[in-house]
Every structure is written in C-alpha cells, then in structure tokens.
mmCIF file of N, CA, C and O in Angstrom:
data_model
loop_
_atom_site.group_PDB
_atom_site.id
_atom_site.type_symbol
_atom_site.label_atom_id
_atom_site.label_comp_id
_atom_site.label_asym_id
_atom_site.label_seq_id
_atom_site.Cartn_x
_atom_site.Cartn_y
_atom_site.Cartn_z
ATOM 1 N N UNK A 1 -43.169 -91.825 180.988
ATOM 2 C CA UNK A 1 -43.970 -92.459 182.039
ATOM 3 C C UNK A 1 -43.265 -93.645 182.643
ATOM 4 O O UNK A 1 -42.182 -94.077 182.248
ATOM 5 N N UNK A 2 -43.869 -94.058 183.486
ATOM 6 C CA UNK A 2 -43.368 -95.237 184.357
ATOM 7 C C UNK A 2 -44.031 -96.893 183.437
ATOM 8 O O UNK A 2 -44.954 -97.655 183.728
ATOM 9 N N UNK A 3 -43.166 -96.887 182.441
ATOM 10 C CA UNK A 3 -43.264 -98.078 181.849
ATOM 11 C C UNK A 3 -43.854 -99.724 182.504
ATOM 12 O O UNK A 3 -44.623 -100.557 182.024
ATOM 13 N N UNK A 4 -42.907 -99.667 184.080
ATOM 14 C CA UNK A 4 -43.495 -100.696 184.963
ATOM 15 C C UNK A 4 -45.100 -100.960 185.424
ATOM 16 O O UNK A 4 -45.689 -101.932 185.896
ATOM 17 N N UNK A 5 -45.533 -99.481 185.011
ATOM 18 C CA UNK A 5 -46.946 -99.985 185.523
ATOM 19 C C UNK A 5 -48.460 -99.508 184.498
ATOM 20 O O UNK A 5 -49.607 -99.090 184.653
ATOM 21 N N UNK A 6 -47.498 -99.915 183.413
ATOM 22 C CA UNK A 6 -48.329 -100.202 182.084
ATOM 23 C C UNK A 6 -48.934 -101.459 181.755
ATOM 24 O O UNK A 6 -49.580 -101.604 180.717
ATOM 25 N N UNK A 7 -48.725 -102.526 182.728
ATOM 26 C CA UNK A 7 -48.877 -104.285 182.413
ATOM 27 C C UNK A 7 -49.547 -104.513 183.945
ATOM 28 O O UNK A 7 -49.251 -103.908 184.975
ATOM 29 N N UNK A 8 -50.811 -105.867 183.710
ATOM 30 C CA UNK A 8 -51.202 -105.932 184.550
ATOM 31 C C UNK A 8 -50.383 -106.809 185.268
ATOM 32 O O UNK A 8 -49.654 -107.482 184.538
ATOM 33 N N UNK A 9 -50.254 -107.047 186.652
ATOM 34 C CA UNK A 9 -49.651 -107.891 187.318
ATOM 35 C C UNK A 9 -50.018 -108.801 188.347
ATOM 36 O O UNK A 9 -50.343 -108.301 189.424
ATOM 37 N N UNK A 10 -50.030 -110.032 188.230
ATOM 38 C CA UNK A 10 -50.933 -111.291 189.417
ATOM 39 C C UNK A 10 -49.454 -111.793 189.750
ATOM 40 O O UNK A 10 -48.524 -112.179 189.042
ATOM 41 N N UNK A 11 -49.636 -111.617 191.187
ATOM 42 C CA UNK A 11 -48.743 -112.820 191.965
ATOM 43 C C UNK A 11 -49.291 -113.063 193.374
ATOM 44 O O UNK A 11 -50.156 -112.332 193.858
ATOM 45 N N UNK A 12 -48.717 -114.202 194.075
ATOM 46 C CA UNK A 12 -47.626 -115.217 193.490
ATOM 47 C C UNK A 12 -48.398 -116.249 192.500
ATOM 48 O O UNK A 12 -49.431 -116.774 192.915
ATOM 49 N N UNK A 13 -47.927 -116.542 191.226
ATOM 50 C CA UNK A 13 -48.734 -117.306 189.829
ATOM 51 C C UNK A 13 -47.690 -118.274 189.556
ATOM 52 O O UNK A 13 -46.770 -117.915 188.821
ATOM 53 N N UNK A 14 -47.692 -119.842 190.198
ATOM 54 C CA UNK A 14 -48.492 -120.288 190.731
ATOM 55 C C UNK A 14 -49.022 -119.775 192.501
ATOM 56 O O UNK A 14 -48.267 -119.055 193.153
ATOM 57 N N UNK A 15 -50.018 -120.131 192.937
ATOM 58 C CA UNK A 15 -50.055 -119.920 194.096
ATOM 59 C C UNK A 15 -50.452 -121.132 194.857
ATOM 60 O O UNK A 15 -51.231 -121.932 194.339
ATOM 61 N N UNK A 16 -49.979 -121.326 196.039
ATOM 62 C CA UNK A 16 -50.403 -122.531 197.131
ATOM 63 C C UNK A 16 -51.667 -122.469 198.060
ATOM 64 O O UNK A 16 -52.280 -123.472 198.425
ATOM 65 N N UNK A 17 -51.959 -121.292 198.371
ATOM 66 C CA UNK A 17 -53.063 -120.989 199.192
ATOM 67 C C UNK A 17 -53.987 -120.640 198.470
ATOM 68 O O UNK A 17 -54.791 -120.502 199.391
ATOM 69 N N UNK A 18 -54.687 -120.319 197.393
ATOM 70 C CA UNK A 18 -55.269 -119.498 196.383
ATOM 71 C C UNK A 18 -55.503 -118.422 196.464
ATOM 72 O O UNK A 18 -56.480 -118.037 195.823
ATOM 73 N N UNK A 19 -54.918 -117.659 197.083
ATOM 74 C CA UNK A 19 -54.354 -116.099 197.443
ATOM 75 C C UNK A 19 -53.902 -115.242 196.526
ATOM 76 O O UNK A 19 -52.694 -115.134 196.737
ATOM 77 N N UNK A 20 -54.210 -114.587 195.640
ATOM 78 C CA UNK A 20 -53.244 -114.197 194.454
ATOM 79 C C UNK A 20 -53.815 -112.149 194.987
ATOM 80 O O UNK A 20 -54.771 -111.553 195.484
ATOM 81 N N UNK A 21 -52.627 -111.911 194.506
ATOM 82 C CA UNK A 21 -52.795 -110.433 194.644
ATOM 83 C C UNK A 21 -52.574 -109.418 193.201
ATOM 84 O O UNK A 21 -51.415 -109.145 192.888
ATOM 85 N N UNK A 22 -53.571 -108.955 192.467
ATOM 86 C CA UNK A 22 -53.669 -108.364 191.079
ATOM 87 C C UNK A 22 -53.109 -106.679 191.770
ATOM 88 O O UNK A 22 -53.230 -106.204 192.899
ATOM 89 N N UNK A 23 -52.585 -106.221 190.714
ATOM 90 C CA UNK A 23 -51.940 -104.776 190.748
ATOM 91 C C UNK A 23 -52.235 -104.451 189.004
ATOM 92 O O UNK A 23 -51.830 -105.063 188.016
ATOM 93 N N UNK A 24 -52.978 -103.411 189.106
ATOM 94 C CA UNK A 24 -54.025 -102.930 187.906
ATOM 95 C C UNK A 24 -53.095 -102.001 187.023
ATOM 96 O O UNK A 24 -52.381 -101.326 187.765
ATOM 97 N N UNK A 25 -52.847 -101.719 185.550
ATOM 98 C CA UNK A 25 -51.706 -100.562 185.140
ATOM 99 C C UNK A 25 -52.108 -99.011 185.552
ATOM 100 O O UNK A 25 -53.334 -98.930 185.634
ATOM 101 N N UNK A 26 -51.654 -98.145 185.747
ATOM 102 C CA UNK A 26 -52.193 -96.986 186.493
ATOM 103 C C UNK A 26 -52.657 -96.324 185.762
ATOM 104 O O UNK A 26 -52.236 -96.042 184.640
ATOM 105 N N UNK A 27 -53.984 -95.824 186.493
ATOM 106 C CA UNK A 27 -54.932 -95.163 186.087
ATOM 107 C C UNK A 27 -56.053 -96.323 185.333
ATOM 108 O O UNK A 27 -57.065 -95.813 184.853
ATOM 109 N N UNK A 28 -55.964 -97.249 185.262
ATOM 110 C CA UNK A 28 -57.071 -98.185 184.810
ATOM 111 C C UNK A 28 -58.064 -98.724 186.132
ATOM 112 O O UNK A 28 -59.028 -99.402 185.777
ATOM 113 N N UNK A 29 -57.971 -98.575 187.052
ATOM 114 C CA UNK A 29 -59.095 -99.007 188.021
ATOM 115 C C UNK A 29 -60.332 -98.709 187.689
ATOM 116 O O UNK A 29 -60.628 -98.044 186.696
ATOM 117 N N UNK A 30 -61.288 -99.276 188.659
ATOM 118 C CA UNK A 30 -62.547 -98.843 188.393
ATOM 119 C C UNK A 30 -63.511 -99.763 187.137
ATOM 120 O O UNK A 30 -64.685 -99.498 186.882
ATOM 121 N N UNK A 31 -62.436 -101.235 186.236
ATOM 122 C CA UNK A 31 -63.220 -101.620 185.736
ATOM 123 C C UNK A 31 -63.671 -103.125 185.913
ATOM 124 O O UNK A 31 -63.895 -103.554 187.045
ATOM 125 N N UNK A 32 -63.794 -103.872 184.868
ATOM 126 C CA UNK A 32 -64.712 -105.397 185.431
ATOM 127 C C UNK A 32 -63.729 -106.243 185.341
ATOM 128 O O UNK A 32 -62.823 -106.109 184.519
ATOM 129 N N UNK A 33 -63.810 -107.259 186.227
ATOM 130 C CA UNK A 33 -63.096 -108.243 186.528
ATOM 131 C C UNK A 33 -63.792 -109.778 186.232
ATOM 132 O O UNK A 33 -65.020 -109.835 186.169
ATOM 133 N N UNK A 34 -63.146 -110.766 186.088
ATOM 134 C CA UNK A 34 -64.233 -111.921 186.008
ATOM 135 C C UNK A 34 -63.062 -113.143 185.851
ATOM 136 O O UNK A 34 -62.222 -113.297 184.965
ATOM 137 N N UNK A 35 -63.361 -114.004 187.146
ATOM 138 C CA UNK A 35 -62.599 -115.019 186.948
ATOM 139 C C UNK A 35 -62.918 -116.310 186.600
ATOM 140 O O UNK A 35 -63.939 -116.451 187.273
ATOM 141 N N UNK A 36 -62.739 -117.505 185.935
ATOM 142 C CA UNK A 36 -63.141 -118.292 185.410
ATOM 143 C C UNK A 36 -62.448 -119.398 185.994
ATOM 144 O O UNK A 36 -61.312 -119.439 186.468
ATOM 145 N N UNK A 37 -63.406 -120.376 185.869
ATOM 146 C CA UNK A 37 -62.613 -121.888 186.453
ATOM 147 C C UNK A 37 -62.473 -122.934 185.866
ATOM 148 O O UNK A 37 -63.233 -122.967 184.898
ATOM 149 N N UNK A 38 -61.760 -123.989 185.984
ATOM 150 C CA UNK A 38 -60.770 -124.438 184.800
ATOM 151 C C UNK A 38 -61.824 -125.540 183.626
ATOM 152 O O UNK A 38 -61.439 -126.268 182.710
ATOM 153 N N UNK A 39 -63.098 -125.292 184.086
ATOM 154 C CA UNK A 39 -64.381 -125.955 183.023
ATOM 155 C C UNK A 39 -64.786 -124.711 182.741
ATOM 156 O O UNK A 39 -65.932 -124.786 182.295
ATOM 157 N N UNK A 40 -64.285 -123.235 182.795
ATOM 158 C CA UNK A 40 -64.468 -122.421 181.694
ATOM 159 C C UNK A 40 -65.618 -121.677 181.971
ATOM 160 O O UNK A 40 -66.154 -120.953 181.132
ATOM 161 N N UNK A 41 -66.150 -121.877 183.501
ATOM 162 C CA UNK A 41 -67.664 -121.262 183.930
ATOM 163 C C UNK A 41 -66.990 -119.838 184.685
ATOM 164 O O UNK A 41 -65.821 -119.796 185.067
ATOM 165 N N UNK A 42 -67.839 -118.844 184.799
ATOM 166 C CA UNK A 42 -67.327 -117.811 185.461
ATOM 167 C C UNK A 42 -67.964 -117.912 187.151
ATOM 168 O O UNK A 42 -69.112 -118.221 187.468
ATOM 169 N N UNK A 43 -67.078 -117.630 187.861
ATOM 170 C CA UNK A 43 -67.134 -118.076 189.103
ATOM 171 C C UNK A 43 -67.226 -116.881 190.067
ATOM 172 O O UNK A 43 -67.396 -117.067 191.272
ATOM 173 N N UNK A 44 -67.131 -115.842 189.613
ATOM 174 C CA UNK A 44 -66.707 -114.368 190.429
ATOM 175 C C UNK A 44 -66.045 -113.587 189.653
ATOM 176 O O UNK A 44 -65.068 -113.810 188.939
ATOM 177 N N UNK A 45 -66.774 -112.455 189.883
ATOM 178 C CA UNK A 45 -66.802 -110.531 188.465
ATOM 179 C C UNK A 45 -66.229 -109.642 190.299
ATOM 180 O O UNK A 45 -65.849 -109.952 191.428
ATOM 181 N N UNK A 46 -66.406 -108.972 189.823
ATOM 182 C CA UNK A 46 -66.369 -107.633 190.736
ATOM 183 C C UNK A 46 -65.259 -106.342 190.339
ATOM 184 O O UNK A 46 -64.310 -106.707 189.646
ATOM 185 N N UNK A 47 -65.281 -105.478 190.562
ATOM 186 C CA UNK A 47 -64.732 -104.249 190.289
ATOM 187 C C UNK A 47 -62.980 -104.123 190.492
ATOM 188 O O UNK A 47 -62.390 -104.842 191.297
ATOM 189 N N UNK A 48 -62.535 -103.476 189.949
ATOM 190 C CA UNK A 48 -61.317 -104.060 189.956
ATOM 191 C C UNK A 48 -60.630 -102.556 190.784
ATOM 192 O O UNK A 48 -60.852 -101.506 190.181
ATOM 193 N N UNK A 49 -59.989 -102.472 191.846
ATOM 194 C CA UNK A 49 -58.798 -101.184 192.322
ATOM 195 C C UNK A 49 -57.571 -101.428 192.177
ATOM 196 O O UNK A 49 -57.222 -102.527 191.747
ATOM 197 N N UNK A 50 -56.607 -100.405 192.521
ATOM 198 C CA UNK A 50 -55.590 -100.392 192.073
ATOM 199 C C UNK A 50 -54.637 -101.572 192.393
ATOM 200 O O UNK A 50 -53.648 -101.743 191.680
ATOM 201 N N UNK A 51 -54.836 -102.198 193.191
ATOM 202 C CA UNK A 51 -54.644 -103.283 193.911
ATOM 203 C C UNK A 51 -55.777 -103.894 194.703
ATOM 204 O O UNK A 51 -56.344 -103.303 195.622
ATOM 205 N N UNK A 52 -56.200 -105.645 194.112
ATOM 206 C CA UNK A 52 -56.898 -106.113 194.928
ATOM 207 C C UNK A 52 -56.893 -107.509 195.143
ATOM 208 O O UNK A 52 -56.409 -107.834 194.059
ATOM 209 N N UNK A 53 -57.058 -108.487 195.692
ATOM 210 C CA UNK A 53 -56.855 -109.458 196.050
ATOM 211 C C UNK A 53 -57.837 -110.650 195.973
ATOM 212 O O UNK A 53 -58.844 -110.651 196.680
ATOM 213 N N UNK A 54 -57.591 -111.541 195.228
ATOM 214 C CA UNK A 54 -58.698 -112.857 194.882
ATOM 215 C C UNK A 54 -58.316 -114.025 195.451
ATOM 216 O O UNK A 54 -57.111 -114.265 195.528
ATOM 217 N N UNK A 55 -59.006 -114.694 195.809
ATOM 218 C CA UNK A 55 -59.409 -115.977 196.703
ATOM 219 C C UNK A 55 -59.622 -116.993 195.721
ATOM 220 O O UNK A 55 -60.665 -116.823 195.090
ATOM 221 N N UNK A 56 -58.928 -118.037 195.386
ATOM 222 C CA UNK A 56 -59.738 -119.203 194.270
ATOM 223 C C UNK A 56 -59.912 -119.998 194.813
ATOM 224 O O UNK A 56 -59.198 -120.340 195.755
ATOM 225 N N UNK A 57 -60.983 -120.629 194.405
ATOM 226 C CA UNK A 57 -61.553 -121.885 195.238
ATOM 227 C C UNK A 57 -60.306 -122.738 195.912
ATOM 228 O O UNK A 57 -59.146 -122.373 196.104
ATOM 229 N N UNK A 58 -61.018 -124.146 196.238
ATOM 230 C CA UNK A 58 -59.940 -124.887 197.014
ATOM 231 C C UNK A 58 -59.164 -125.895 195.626
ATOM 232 O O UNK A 58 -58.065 -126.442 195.538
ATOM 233 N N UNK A 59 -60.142 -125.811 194.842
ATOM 234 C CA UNK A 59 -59.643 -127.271 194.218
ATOM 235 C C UNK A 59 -58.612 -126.363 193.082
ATOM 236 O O UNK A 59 -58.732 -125.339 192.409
ATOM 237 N N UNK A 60 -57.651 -127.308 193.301
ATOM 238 C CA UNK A 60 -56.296 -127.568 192.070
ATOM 239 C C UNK A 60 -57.013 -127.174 190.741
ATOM 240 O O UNK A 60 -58.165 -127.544 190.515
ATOM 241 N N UNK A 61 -56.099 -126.204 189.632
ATOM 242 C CA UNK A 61 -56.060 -126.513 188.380
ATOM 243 C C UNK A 61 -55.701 -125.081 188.198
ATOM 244 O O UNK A 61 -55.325 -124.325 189.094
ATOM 245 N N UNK A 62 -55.903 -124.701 186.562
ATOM 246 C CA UNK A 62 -55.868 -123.436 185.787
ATOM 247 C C UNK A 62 -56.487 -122.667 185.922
ATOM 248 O O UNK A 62 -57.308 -122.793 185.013
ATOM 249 N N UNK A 63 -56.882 -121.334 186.808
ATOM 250 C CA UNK A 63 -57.842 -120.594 186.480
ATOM 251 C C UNK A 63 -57.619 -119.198 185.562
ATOM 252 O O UNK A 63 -56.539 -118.633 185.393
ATOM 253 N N UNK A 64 -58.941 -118.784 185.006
ATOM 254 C CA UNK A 64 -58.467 -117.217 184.047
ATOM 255 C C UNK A 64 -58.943 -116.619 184.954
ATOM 256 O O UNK A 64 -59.615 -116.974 185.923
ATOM 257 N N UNK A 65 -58.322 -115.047 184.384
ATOM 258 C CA UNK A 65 -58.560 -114.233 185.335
ATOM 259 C C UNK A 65 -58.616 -113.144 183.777
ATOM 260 O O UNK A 65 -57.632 -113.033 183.046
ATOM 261 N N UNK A 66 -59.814 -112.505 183.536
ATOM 262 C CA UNK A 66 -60.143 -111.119 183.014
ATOM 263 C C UNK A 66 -60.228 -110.591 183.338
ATOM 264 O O UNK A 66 -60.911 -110.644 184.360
ATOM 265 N N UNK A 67 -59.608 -109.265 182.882
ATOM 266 C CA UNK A 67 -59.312 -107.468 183.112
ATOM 267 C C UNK A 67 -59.402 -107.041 182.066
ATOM 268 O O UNK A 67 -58.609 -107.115 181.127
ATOM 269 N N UNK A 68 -60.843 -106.325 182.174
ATOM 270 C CA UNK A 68 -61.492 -105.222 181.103
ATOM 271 C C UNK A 68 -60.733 -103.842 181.834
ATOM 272 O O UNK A 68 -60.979 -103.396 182.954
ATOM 273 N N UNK A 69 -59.768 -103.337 180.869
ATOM 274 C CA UNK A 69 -59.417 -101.844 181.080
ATOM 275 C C UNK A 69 -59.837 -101.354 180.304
ATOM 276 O O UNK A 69 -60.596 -101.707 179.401
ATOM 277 N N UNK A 70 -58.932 -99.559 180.826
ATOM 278 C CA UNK A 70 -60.094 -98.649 180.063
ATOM 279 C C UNK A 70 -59.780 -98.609 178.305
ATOM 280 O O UNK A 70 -60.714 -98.215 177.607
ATOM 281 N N UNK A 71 -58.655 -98.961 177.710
ATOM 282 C CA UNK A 71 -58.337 -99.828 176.375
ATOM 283 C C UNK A 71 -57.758 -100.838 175.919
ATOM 284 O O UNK A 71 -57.329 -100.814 174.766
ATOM 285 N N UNK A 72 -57.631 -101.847 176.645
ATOM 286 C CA UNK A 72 -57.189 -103.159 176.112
ATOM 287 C C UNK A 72 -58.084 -104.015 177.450
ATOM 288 O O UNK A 72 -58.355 -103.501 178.535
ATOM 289 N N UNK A 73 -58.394 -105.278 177.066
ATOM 290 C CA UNK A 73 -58.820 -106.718 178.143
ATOM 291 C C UNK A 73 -57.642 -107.567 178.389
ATOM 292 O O UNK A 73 -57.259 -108.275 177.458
ATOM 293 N N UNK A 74 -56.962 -107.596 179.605
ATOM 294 C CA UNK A 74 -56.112 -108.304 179.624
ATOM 295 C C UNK A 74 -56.241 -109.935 180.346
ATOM 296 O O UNK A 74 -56.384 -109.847 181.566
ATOM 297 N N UNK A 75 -56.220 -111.297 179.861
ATOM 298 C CA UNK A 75 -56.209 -112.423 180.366
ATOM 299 C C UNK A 75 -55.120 -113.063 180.645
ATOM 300 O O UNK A 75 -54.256 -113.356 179.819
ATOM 301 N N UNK A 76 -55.097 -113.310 181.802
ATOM 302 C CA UNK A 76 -54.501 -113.923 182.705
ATOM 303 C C UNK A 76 -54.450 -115.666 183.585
ATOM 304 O O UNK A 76 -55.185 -115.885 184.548
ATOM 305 N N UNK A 77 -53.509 -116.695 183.054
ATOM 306 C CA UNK A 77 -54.048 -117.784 183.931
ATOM 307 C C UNK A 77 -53.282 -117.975 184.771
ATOM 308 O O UNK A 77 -52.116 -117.913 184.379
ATOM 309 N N UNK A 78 -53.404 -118.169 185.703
ATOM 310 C CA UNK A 78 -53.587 -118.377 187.314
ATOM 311 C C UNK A 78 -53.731 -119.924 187.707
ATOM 312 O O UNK A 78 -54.770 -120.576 187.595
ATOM 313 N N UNK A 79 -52.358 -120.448 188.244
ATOM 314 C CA UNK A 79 -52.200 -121.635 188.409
ATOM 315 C C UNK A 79 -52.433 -122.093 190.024
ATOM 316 O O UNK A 79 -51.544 -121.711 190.786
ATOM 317 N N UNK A 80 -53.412 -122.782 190.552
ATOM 318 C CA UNK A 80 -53.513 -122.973 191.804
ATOM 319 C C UNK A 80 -53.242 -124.687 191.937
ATOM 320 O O UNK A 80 -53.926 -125.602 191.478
ATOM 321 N N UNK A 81 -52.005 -124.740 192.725
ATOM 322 C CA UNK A 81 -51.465 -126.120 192.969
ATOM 323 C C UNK A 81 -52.015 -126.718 193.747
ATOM 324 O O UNK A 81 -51.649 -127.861 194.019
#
C-alpha cells in the first residue's frame, strides 16, 4: 500500500491566518472531528472528508485537533501565531 497516506496530516502547523488544511489516511473519512482551544474547551466537532479545512479562532496559542478513525484517534496540536 501507499504507506504516505496511512498518517494523518495538518498543514501549514504553525499557521498565520488560522487556516489549516487536514488530509485524512485513506479510506478513514466519514468520522468525528473535534477541535479544542488552548483552555482545553471544545470549540467545533464536525465530520471529517478526505480532505477538509479548519478555521481557528483569531486569538494566538495551541490548539488540539481530534481525529476519531475507523481504528486509532489521532491528536494533533496546531499552533496559531
């Protein structure tokens, strides 16, 4: 198989605009998403495709980013400068 798209992938991490673009490992779409903000509250879920694109607030700091696939949860932090 195509080893490259066994891992989830967020870029650009850090980001300047809070623009980040997620690319899902293939064949895992279709599950929950949930991003968290840097006091640890969840801020926005929604469904995850093969590629999709998140918006983080305006203000500076660390955010997580969870990906429930279809066998492993992968977390992710997401640095917005």
């Amino acid at each position: 198989g195509d080893a490259s798209r066994r891992y989830l992938s967020v870029h650009p991490n850090p980001t300047r605009d809070g623009r980040v673009s997620v690319t899902m490992p293939l064949g895992d779409a279709g599950t929950l998403w949930e991003l968290y903000n840097p006091a640890g509250s969840r801020i926005q879920h929604g469904v995850t495709s093969p590629t999709f694109e998140l918006q983080l607030p305006a203000t500076a700091g660390t955010y997580v980013l969870r990906v429930h696939g279809g066998a492993q949860t992968w977390t992710r932090r997401i640095v917005r400068n």
